[in-house]
Amino acid sequence: MIVAERKPLSEIIAKVEGYNRLLIVGCNTCVAVCQAGGEKEVAMLAAALRLRFRDRQPAMEIIERSVERQCEEEFNQVLAEDIAHAEAVLSMACGVGVQTLVEQFPDAIVLPAVNTKFMGRPEERGVWSERCIGCGNCVLDKFGGICPITRCAKSLLNGPCGGSENGRCEVDPENLECAWQLIYDRLARLGQLDRLLEIEPPKDWSTARYGGPRKIVRKDMVL
Amino acid sequence: MGDHQKIVVMACKHSAGEALRELQREGWALPDGVEWVELPCGGSLDELHILRAFEAGAAAVLVLACYHGACRSLDGSRWAEKRVQAIQEMLAEIGIEQDRLEFRNIAPTMPADLASWVEALHRRVLAPAGE
């Protein structure tokens, strides 16, 4: 899922203090699961902003909404009336959701309330970590299902480097496991250590973000 | 927050609730302006409960939960404390004094402490405005 976290309130306050009618829109998919921008987080942010601006005259009007997937226009259609009424929209969705609102409602001022961090998974309650950078050419089969591009700080395809010590990464030994130690352990478990004898050629990064914004067109789904 | 004349106490029924009932048996009553909200467990406290209390005009909120290790739901009081800390940080960011939100551990055998904490908070937060 896409993992995000709410921006500092001071930053959000600075963005919205010039408006009197604010619509806060959450997204009940990824950012709800990582508790950054779902229905509850919308309610908490709205409450915090009401408290912050409670002495203001005229009072700031704050409308709270949440849609199932802000990255799909169909789910956002119910927002049309509220968006027309609001002076600004504070989106608690990921950057994709924010931009969907912008494209769908071109006259609306849409402000991001969360920082979109990465594609990852919850490791335990309250802890999320990155698992995929979306390089566009998945190589997980070659590395025992552990992505060296995402989980190795240097994205090495022929690791490990000299910074691997006791299974930890030199970049942040306390928090980062060495991806190549994980790959080695996993391949050993699978009886596939011989895979490590293969030299990986340089990766073609044109399928990743470095080839520019990406797009998929499924001809079988387009009339 | 001088215009607001209410303190909300959010209290676990197993510890603070029992302590309050003991005080009431002795004739003690909550000071004027103190609203008692009994929780089935400190762990049932939600961050929104606290924010809503402030939104509704509370000048201060006191959260009371069992001592860690004595919670019948194992970690309920720890979660309550975590949530209080999260809201204290939020209050600081929006310009409300963090000491308007207090967390205390309590046992059923601590009615005197309960009375003293509530009265102290009442004096600090509500009494000055009433003087």
mmCIF file of C-alpha atoms in Angstrom:
data_model
loop_
_atom_site.group_PDB
_atom_site.id
_atom_site.type_symbol
_atom_site.label_atom_id
_atom_site.label_comp_id
_atom_site.label_asym_id
_atom_site.label_seq_id
_atom_site.Cartn_x
_atom_site.Cartn_y
_atom_site.Cartn_z
ATOM 1 C CA MET A 1 0.000 0.000 0.000
ATOM 2 C CA ILE A 2 0.957 3.641 -0.228
ATOM 3 C CA VAL A 3 2.259 4.821 3.118
ATOM 4 C CA ALA A 4 1.928 8.424 4.190
ATOM 5 C CA GLU A 5 2.072 10.534 7.310
ATOM 6 C CA ARG A 6 0.274 13.706 8.252
ATOM 7 C CA LYS A 7 2.177 16.914 7.744
ATOM 8 C CA PRO A 8 3.050 18.873 10.892
ATOM 9 C CA LEU A 9 0.027 20.833 12.082
ATOM 10 C CA SER A 10 2.019 24.065 11.933
ATOM 11 C CA GLU A 11 2.528 23.559 8.195
ATOM 12 C CA ILE A 12 -1.147 22.733 7.638
ATOM 13 C CA ILE A 13 -2.252 25.727 9.701
ATOM 14 C CA ALA A 14 -0.056 28.036 7.637
ATOM 15 C CA LYS A 15 -1.610 26.694 4.443
ATOM 16 C CA VAL A 16 -5.240 27.077 5.503
ATOM 17 C CA GLU A 17 -5.328 30.126 7.745
ATOM 18 C CA GLY A 18 -6.273 32.418 4.879
ATOM 19 C CA TYR A 19 -9.501 30.554 4.175
ATOM 20 C CA ASN A 20 -12.867 30.644 5.909
ATOM 21 C CA ARG A 21 -14.574 27.636 4.324
ATOM 22 C CA LEU A 22 -12.456 24.518 4.345
ATOM 23 C CA LEU A 23 -13.263 21.032 3.119
ATOM 24 C CA ILE A 24 -11.113 18.219 4.495
ATOM 25 C CA VAL A 25 -11.276 15.064 2.404
ATOM 26 C CA GLY A 26 -9.816 11.772 3.539
ATOM 27 C CA CYS A 27 -9.289 8.572 1.629
ATOM 28 C CA ASN A 28 -10.429 5.269 3.103
ATOM 29 C CA THR A 29 -7.909 3.066 1.358
ATOM 30 C CA CYS A 30 -4.095 3.125 1.818
ATOM 31 C CA VAL A 31 -3.830 6.227 3.980
ATOM 32 C CA ALA A 32 -6.630 4.980 6.210
ATOM 33 C CA VAL A 33 -4.795 1.713 6.820
ATOM 34 C CA CYS A 34 -1.590 3.547 7.708
ATOM 35 C CA GLN A 35 -3.668 5.915 9.843
ATOM 36 C CA ALA A 36 -2.523 9.058 8.103
ATOM 37 C CA GLY A 37 -5.585 10.228 6.200
ATOM 38 C CA GLY A 38 -8.682 8.116 6.754
ATOM 39 C CA GLU A 39 -12.001 9.101 8.244
ATOM 40 C CA LYS A 40 -10.666 9.239 11.795
ATOM 41 C CA GLU A 41 -7.660 11.322 10.838
ATOM 42 C CA VAL A 42 -9.971 13.735 9.021
ATOM 43 C CA ALA A 43 -12.018 14.097 12.209
ATOM 44 C CA MET A 44 -8.903 14.660 14.296
ATOM 45 C CA LEU A 45 -7.463 17.239 11.932
ATOM 46 C CA ALA A 46 -10.802 19.032 11.716
ATOM 47 C CA ALA A 47 -11.064 19.107 15.502
ATOM 48 C CA ALA A 48 -7.518 20.422 15.832
ATOM 49 C CA LEU A 49 -8.126 23.173 13.272
ATOM 50 C CA ARG A 50 -11.412 24.161 14.907
ATOM 51 C CA LEU A 51 -9.583 24.502 18.204
ATOM 52 C CA ARG A 52 -6.770 26.456 16.591
ATOM 53 C CA PHE A 53 -9.128 28.914 14.917
ATOM 54 C CA ARG A 54 -11.948 28.917 17.457
ATOM 55 C CA ASP A 55 -11.586 32.557 18.389
ATOM 56 C CA ARG A 56 -11.611 33.721 14.803
ATOM 57 C CA GLN A 57 -14.443 35.874 13.485
ATOM 58 C CA PRO A 58 -16.090 34.881 11.287
ATOM 59 C CA ALA A 59 -15.658 31.299 12.435
ATOM 60 C CA MET A 60 -13.872 28.976 10.076
ATOM 61 C CA GLU A 61 -16.321 26.514 8.553
ATOM 62 C CA ILE A 62 -14.782 23.060 8.280
ATOM 63 C CA ILE A 63 -16.554 20.263 6.431
ATOM 64 C CA GLU A 64 -15.331 16.683 6.892
ATOM 65 C CA ARG A 65 -15.623 14.088 4.153
ATOM 66 C CA SER A 66 -13.963 10.841 3.269
ATOM 67 C CA VAL A 67 -14.178 8.824 0.075
ATOM 68 C CA GLU A 68 -13.283 5.226 -0.611
ATOM 69 C CA ARG A 69 -10.505 5.910 -3.127
ATOM 70 C CA GLN A 70 -9.608 9.499 -3.849
ATOM 71 C CA CYS A 71 -7.408 8.394 -6.764
ATOM 72 C CA GLU A 72 -10.497 7.401 -8.775
ATOM 73 C CA GLU A 73 -12.815 10.095 -10.072
ATOM 74 C CA GLU A 74 -15.937 7.981 -9.686
ATOM 75 C CA PHE A 75 -15.564 8.007 -5.917
ATOM 76 C CA ASN A 76 -15.027 11.763 -5.815
ATOM 77 C CA GLN A 77 -18.179 12.762 -7.650
ATOM 78 C CA VAL A 78 -20.064 12.989 -4.352
ATOM 79 C CA LEU A 79 -17.721 15.800 -3.345
ATOM 80 C CA ALA A 80 -18.741 18.179 -6.134
ATOM 81 C CA GLU A 81 -21.170 20.256 -4.085
ATOM 82 C CA ASP A 82 -18.857 20.547 -1.073
ATOM 83 C CA ILE A 83 -15.898 21.435 -3.258
ATOM 84 C CA ALA A 84 -17.912 24.153 -4.970
ATOM 85 C CA HIS A 85 -18.853 25.539 -1.543
ATOM 86 C CA ALA A 86 -15.364 25.413 -0.029
ATOM 87 C CA GLU A 87 -12.702 28.050 -0.537
ATOM 88 C CA ALA A 88 -10.029 25.382 -0.255
ATOM 89 C CA VAL A 89 -9.821 21.622 -0.086
ATOM 90 C CA LEU A 90 -7.403 19.956 2.283
ATOM 91 C CA SER A 91 -6.770 16.473 0.972
ATOM 92 C CA MET A 92 -5.550 13.781 3.323
ATOM 93 C CA ALA A 93 -5.026 11.328 0.472
ATOM 94 C CA CYS A 94 -1.677 10.461 -1.048
ATOM 95 C CA GLY A 95 -0.262 12.641 -3.801
ATOM 96 C CA VAL A 96 -2.221 10.646 -6.346
ATOM 97 C CA GLY A 97 -5.489 11.470 -4.626
ATOM 98 C CA VAL A 98 -4.599 15.154 -4.371
ATOM 99 C CA GLN A 99 -3.837 15.322 -8.077
ATOM 100 C CA THR A 100 -6.983 13.418 -8.966
ATOM 101 C CA LEU A 101 -9.024 16.089 -7.197
ATOM 102 C CA VAL A 102 -7.060 18.790 -9.007
ATOM 103 C CA GLU A 103 -7.696 17.193 -12.406
ATOM 104 C CA GLN A 104 -11.318 16.448 -11.633
ATOM 105 C CA PHE A 105 -12.131 19.837 -10.115
ATOM 106 C CA PRO A 106 -9.854 22.246 -11.997
ATOM 107 C CA ASP A 107 -11.209 25.367 -10.281
ATOM 108 C CA ALA A 108 -10.644 24.062 -6.767
ATOM 109 C CA ILE A 109 -7.681 24.943 -4.597
ATOM 110 C CA VAL A 110 -6.486 21.590 -3.312
ATOM 111 C CA LEU A 111 -3.831 21.434 -0.610
ATOM 112 C CA PRO A 112 -1.995 18.331 0.592
ATOM 113 C CA ALA A 113 -2.275 17.497 4.285
ATOM 114 C CA VAL A 114 -0.085 14.412 4.251
ATOM 115 C CA ASN A 115 3.367 13.568 2.980
ATOM 116 C CA THR A 116 3.318 10.523 0.728
ATOM 117 C CA LYS A 117 6.278 8.399 1.753
ATOM 118 C CA PHE A 118 6.532 5.052 -0.011
ATOM 119 C CA MET A 119 4.977 1.763 -1.078
ATOM 120 C CA GLY A 120 5.330 -0.555 1.857
ATOM 121 C CA ARG A 121 3.695 -2.735 4.428
ATOM 122 C CA PRO A 122 3.004 -2.717 8.140
ATOM 123 C CA GLU A 123 5.688 -4.703 9.969
ATOM 124 C CA GLU A 124 3.910 -4.408 13.267
ATOM 125 C CA ARG A 125 1.413 -2.050 14.827
ATOM 126 C CA GLY A 126 2.593 1.488 14.168
ATOM 127 C CA VAL A 127 5.575 0.475 12.029
ATOM 128 C CA TRP A 128 5.560 0.601 8.227
ATOM 129 C CA SER A 129 8.499 -0.023 5.960
ATOM 130 C CA GLU A 130 9.246 0.306 2.287
ATOM 131 C CA ARG A 131 9.137 -2.741 0.051
ATOM 132 C CA CYS A 132 8.844 -1.493 -3.537
ATOM 133 C CA ILE A 133 10.061 1.563 -5.411
ATOM 134 C CA GLY A 134 8.086 0.712 -8.549
ATOM 135 C CA CYS A 135 11.091 0.256 -10.820
ATOM 136 C CA GLY A 136 8.861 -1.125 -13.543
ATOM 137 C CA ASN A 137 10.750 -4.378 -14.071
ATOM 138 C CA CYS A 138 10.345 -6.722 -11.128
ATOM 139 C CA VAL A 139 13.351 -8.904 -10.309
ATOM 140 C CA LEU A 140 12.117 -10.426 -7.058
ATOM 141 C CA ASP A 141 12.312 -13.934 -8.534
ATOM 142 C CA LYS A 142 16.090 -13.632 -8.802
ATOM 143 C CA PHE A 143 16.663 -12.617 -5.211
ATOM 144 C CA GLY A 144 14.565 -14.973 -3.173
ATOM 145 C CA GLY A 145 11.645 -12.557 -3.075
ATOM 146 C CA ILE A 146 13.609 -9.774 -1.381
ATOM 147 C CA CYS A 147 14.041 -6.615 -3.399
ATOM 148 C CA PRO A 148 17.645 -5.362 -3.426
ATOM 149 C CA ILE A 149 16.598 -2.256 -5.321
ATOM 150 C CA THR A 150 14.267 -1.127 -2.561
ATOM 151 C CA ARG A 151 15.791 -2.630 0.543
ATOM 152 C CA CYS A 152 19.487 -2.151 -0.166
ATOM 153 C CA ALA A 153 20.391 1.474 0.538
ATOM 154 C CA LYS A 154 22.599 1.383 -2.551
ATOM 155 C CA SER A 155 20.163 -0.638 -4.669
ATOM 156 C CA LEU A 156 22.995 -3.062 -5.414
ATOM 157 C CA LEU A 157 22.190 -5.930 -7.750
ATOM 158 C CA ASN A 158 25.472 -7.674 -6.982
ATOM 159 C CA GLY A 159 25.839 -7.269 -3.252
ATOM 160 C CA PRO A 160 26.595 -7.118 -0.500
ATOM 161 C CA CYS A 161 28.860 -4.132 -0.193
ATOM 162 C CA GLY A 162 31.522 -3.724 2.476
ATOM 163 C CA GLY A 163 29.064 -1.905 4.707
ATOM 164 C CA SER A 164 27.200 -5.021 5.753
ATOM 165 C CA GLU A 165 28.021 -5.923 9.329
ATOM 166 C CA ASN A 166 26.236 -8.451 11.513
ATOM 167 C CA GLY A 167 23.337 -8.400 9.108
ATOM 168 C CA ARG A 168 22.872 -4.641 9.429
ATOM 169 C CA CYS A 169 23.333 -1.862 6.886
ATOM 170 C CA GLU A 170 26.046 0.731 7.510
ATOM 171 C CA VAL A 171 23.685 3.510 6.443
ATOM 172 C CA ASP A 172 21.539 3.013 9.550
ATOM 173 C CA PRO A 173 22.619 -0.076 11.493
ATOM 174 C CA GLU A 174 20.005 0.421 14.166
ATOM 175 C CA ASN A 175 17.032 0.476 11.830
ATOM 176 C CA LEU A 176 18.119 -1.140 8.574
ATOM 177 C CA GLU A 177 18.763 -4.773 7.882
ATOM 178 C CA CYS A 178 21.255 -5.534 5.131
ATOM 179 C CA ALA A 179 19.075 -6.563 2.198
ATOM 180 C CA TRP A 180 21.867 -8.753 0.884
ATOM 181 C CA GLN A 181 22.106 -10.637 4.158
ATOM 182 C CA LEU A 182 18.358 -11.227 3.900
ATOM 183 C CA ILE A 183 18.754 -12.370 0.297
ATOM 184 C CA TYR A 184 21.596 -14.722 1.234
ATOM 185 C CA ASP A 185 19.655 -16.215 4.136
ATOM 186 C CA ARG A 186 16.542 -16.644 2.046
ATOM 187 C CA LEU A 187 18.347 -18.278 -0.882
ATOM 188 C CA ALA A 188 20.173 -20.576 1.550
ATOM 189 C CA ARG A 189 16.832 -21.576 3.002
ATOM 190 C CA LEU A 190 15.514 -22.314 -0.479
ATOM 191 C CA GLY A 191 18.681 -24.218 -1.464
ATOM 192 C CA GLN A 192 19.329 -21.694 -4.236
ATOM 193 C CA LEU A 193 22.632 -20.125 -3.209
ATOM 194 C CA ASP A 194 24.005 -20.945 -6.663
ATOM 195 C CA ARG A 195 21.889 -18.041 -7.937
ATOM 196 C CA LEU A 196 24.347 -15.694 -6.308
ATOM 197 C CA LEU A 197 27.049 -16.888 -8.696
ATOM 198 C CA GLU A 198 25.233 -15.182 -11.544
ATOM 199 C CA ILE A 199 26.412 -11.652 -12.238
ATOM 200 C CA GLU A 200 23.543 -9.260 -12.722
ATOM 201 C CA PRO A 201 24.073 -6.822 -15.586
ATOM 202 C CA PRO A 202 23.413 -3.122 -15.024
ATOM 203 C CA LYS A 203 19.699 -2.490 -14.628
ATOM 204 C CA ASP A 204 17.756 -0.747 -17.341
ATOM 205 C CA TRP A 205 16.271 2.115 -15.375
ATOM 206 C CA SER A 206 14.215 3.416 -18.289
ATOM 207 C CA THR A 207 11.245 1.464 -16.910
ATOM 208 C CA ALA A 208 11.568 3.317 -13.617
ATOM 209 C CA ARG A 209 10.801 6.945 -12.876
ATOM 210 C CA TYR A 210 14.023 7.934 -14.625
ATOM 211 C CA GLY A 211 12.341 7.343 -17.993
ATOM 212 C CA GLY A 212 9.853 10.111 -17.155
ATOM 213 C CA PRO A 213 6.275 9.809 -15.857
ATOM 214 C CA ARG A 214 4.938 6.363 -16.629
ATOM 215 C CA LYS A 215 1.651 5.295 -18.088
ATOM 216 C CA ILE A 216 0.006 1.959 -18.802
ATOM 217 C CA VAL A 217 -2.484 1.647 -21.632
ATOM 218 C CA ARG A 218 -4.339 -1.645 -21.773
ATOM 219 C CA LYS A 219 -5.661 -1.856 -25.306
ATOM 220 C CA ASP A 220 -8.047 -4.626 -24.320
ATOM 221 C CA MET A 221 -9.667 -2.238 -21.855
ATOM 222 C CA VAL A 222 -9.910 0.817 -24.088
ATOM 223 C CA LEU A 223 -12.524 1.347 -26.799
ATOM 224 C CA MET B 1 -9.257 29.343 27.523
ATOM 225 C CA GLY B 2 -10.524 31.502 30.342
ATOM 226 C CA ASP B 3 -14.084 31.572 29.025
ATOM 227 C CA HIS B 4 -14.552 27.848 29.429
ATOM 228 C CA GLN B 5 -15.750 26.603 32.759
ATOM 229 C CA LYS B 6 -15.453 22.876 32.618
ATOM 230 C CA ILE B 7 -12.966 20.159 33.411
ATOM 231 C CA VAL B 8 -13.549 16.721 31.942
ATOM 232 C CA VAL B 9 -12.214 13.696 33.781
ATOM 233 C CA MET B 10 -12.001 10.553 31.669
ATOM 234 C CA ALA B 11 -11.582 7.694 34.069
ATOM 235 C CA CYS B 12 -11.224 3.927 34.046
ATOM 236 C CA LYS B 13 -14.096 2.467 36.034
ATOM 237 C CA HIS B 14 -11.940 -0.244 37.608
ATOM 238 C CA SER B 15 -9.527 2.116 39.337
ATOM 239 C CA ALA B 16 -10.590 5.751 39.253
ATOM 240 C CA GLY B 17 -14.268 4.798 39.270
ATOM 241 C CA GLU B 18 -13.840 2.758 42.438
ATOM 242 C CA ALA B 19 -11.806 5.529 44.052
ATOM 243 C CA LEU B 20 -14.525 8.058 43.217
ATOM 244 C CA ARG B 21 -17.233 5.860 44.703
ATOM 245 C CA GLU B 22 -15.225 5.526 47.891
ATOM 246 C CA LEU B 23 -14.937 9.304 48.074
ATOM 247 C CA GLN B 24 -18.652 9.700 47.485
ATOM 248 C CA ARG B 25 -19.406 7.254 50.291
ATOM 249 C CA GLU B 26 -17.382 9.563 52.510
ATOM 250 C CA GLY B 27 -19.435 12.537 51.378
ATOM 251 C CA TRP B 28 -17.004 14.073 48.906
ATOM 252 C CA ALA B 29 -18.439 15.477 45.695
ATOM 253 C CA LEU B 30 -16.843 16.539 42.456
ATOM 254 C CA PRO B 31 -16.275 20.314 42.415
ATOM 255 C CA ASP B 32 -18.610 22.397 40.266
ATOM 256 C CA GLY B 33 -17.628 22.334 36.637
ATOM 257 C CA VAL B 34 -16.004 18.917 36.768
ATOM 258 C CA GLU B 35 -17.592 16.388 34.443
ATOM 259 C CA TRP B 36 -16.833 12.732 35.098
ATOM 260 C CA VAL B 37 -16.776 10.385 32.102
ATOM 261 C CA GLU B 38 -16.320 6.768 33.102
ATOM 262 C CA LEU B 39 -14.566 4.446 30.686
ATOM 263 C CA PRO B 40 -14.794 0.645 30.656
ATOM 264 C CA CYS B 41 -10.984 0.684 30.417
ATOM 265 C CA GLY B 42 -8.281 3.278 29.818
ATOM 266 C CA GLY B 43 -7.649 1.469 26.563
ATOM 267 C CA SER B 44 -11.059 2.498 25.285
ATOM 268 C CA LEU B 45 -9.980 6.134 25.328
ATOM 269 C CA ASP B 46 -9.699 7.507 21.827
ATOM 270 C CA GLU B 47 -7.751 10.589 20.808
ATOM 271 C CA LEU B 48 -10.949 12.007 19.386
ATOM 272 C CA HIS B 49 -12.666 11.782 22.787
ATOM 273 C CA ILE B 50 -10.093 14.220 24.138
ATOM 274 C CA LEU B 51 -10.246 16.582 21.176
ATOM 275 C CA ARG B 52 -14.042 16.565 21.273
ATOM 276 C CA ALA B 53 -13.958 17.462 24.961
ATOM 277 C CA PHE B 54 -11.791 20.488 24.222
ATOM 278 C CA GLU B 55 -13.996 21.368 21.254
ATOM 279 C CA ALA B 56 -17.007 21.222 23.556
ATOM 280 C CA GLY B 57 -15.409 23.794 25.795
ATOM 281 C CA ALA B 58 -13.346 21.897 28.321
ATOM 282 C CA ALA B 59 -10.649 24.044 29.876
ATOM 283 C CA ALA B 60 -8.749 20.921 30.875
ATOM 284 C CA VAL B 61 -8.973 17.171 30.566
ATOM 285 C CA LEU B 62 -7.695 14.707 33.142
ATOM 286 C CA VAL B 63 -7.263 11.098 32.074
ATOM 287 C CA LEU B 64 -7.071 8.489 34.809
ATOM 288 C CA ALA B 65 -6.115 4.890 34.152
ATOM 289 C CA CYS B 66 -4.811 1.946 36.142
ATOM 290 C CA TYR B 67 -1.163 1.475 36.918
ATOM 291 C CA HIS B 68 0.651 -0.245 34.098
ATOM 292 C CA GLY B 69 0.603 -3.919 34.911
ATOM 293 C CA ALA B 70 -2.653 -3.641 36.846
ATOM 294 C CA CYS B 71 -4.869 -3.099 33.820
ATOM 295 C CA ARG B 72 -7.494 -5.815 33.414
ATOM 296 C CA SER B 73 -7.131 -5.482 29.670
ATOM 297 C CA LEU B 74 -3.355 -5.845 30.006
ATOM 298 C CA ASP B 75 -2.183 -2.758 28.123
ATOM 299 C CA GLY B 76 -5.196 -0.462 28.300
ATOM 300 C CA SER B 77 -3.540 2.076 30.561
ATOM 301 C CA ARG B 78 -0.414 2.131 28.410
ATOM 302 C CA TRP B 79 -2.498 2.883 25.349
ATOM 303 C CA ALA B 80 -4.342 5.605 27.239
ATOM 304 C CA GLU B 81 -1.057 7.254 28.166
ATOM 305 C CA LYS B 82 0.230 6.999 24.589
ATOM 306 C CA ARG B 83 -2.915 8.642 23.257
ATOM 307 C CA VAL B 84 -2.724 11.410 25.826
ATOM 308 C CA GLN B 85 0.878 12.080 24.827
ATOM 309 C CA ALA B 86 -0.112 12.226 21.152
ATOM 310 C CA ILE B 87 -2.813 14.782 21.884
ATOM 311 C CA GLN B 88 -0.501 16.787 24.128
ATOM 312 C CA GLU B 89 1.827 17.155 21.172
ATOM 313 C CA MET B 90 -1.088 18.146 18.984
ATOM 314 C CA LEU B 91 -2.271 20.723 21.534
ATOM 315 C CA ALA B 92 1.195 22.253 21.624
ATOM 316 C CA GLU B 93 1.137 22.580 17.848
ATOM 317 C CA ILE B 94 -2.176 24.422 17.892
ATOM 318 C CA GLY B 95 -1.202 26.754 20.691
ATOM 319 C CA ILE B 96 -2.961 25.182 23.687
ATOM 320 C CA GLU B 97 -0.892 24.613 26.820
ATOM 321 C CA GLN B 98 0.029 20.959 27.128
ATOM 322 C CA ASP B 99 -0.707 20.989 30.850
ATOM 323 C CA ARG B 100 -4.397 21.419 30.017
ATOM 324 C CA LEU B 101 -4.303 17.677 29.415
ATOM 325 C CA GLU B 102 -3.073 15.478 32.256
ATOM 326 C CA PHE B 103 -2.577 11.761 32.558
ATOM 327 C CA ARG B 104 -2.304 9.955 35.877
ATOM 328 C CA ASN B 105 -2.128 6.349 36.951
ATOM 329 C CA ILE B 106 -4.434 5.474 39.794
ATOM 330 C CA ALA B 107 -5.538 2.474 41.870
ATOM 331 C CA PRO B 108 -8.935 1.872 43.503
ATOM 332 C CA THR B 109 -7.222 2.394 46.867
ATOM 333 C CA MET B 110 -6.253 5.992 46.072
ATOM 334 C CA PRO B 111 -9.365 8.095 46.763
ATOM 335 C CA ALA B 112 -7.371 10.745 48.624
ATOM 336 C CA ASP B 113 -5.032 11.181 45.661
ATOM 337 C CA LEU B 114 -7.977 11.427 43.308
ATOM 338 C CA ALA B 115 -9.582 14.184 45.372
ATOM 339 C CA SER B 116 -6.317 16.057 45.596
ATOM 340 C CA TRP B 117 -5.601 15.869 41.854
ATOM 341 C CA VAL B 118 -9.104 16.985 40.873
ATOM 342 C CA GLU B 119 -9.117 19.830 43.381
ATOM 343 C CA ALA B 120 -5.654 20.993 42.316
ATOM 344 C CA LEU B 121 -6.617 21.010 38.659
ATOM 345 C CA HIS B 122 -9.845 22.815 39.518
ATOM 346 C CA ARG B 123 -7.916 25.478 41.441
ATOM 347 C CA ARG B 124 -5.379 25.895 38.659
ATOM 348 C CA VAL B 125 -7.751 25.981 35.703
ATOM 349 C CA LEU B 126 -11.195 27.063 36.863
ATOM 350 C CA ALA B 127 -10.773 28.956 40.100
ATOM 351 C CA PRO B 128 -8.700 31.846 38.665
ATOM 352 C CA ALA B 129 -11.421 32.613 36.136
ATOM 353 C CA GLY B 130 -14.071 32.561 38.843
ATOM 354 C CA GLU B 131 -12.215 34.857 41.194
#
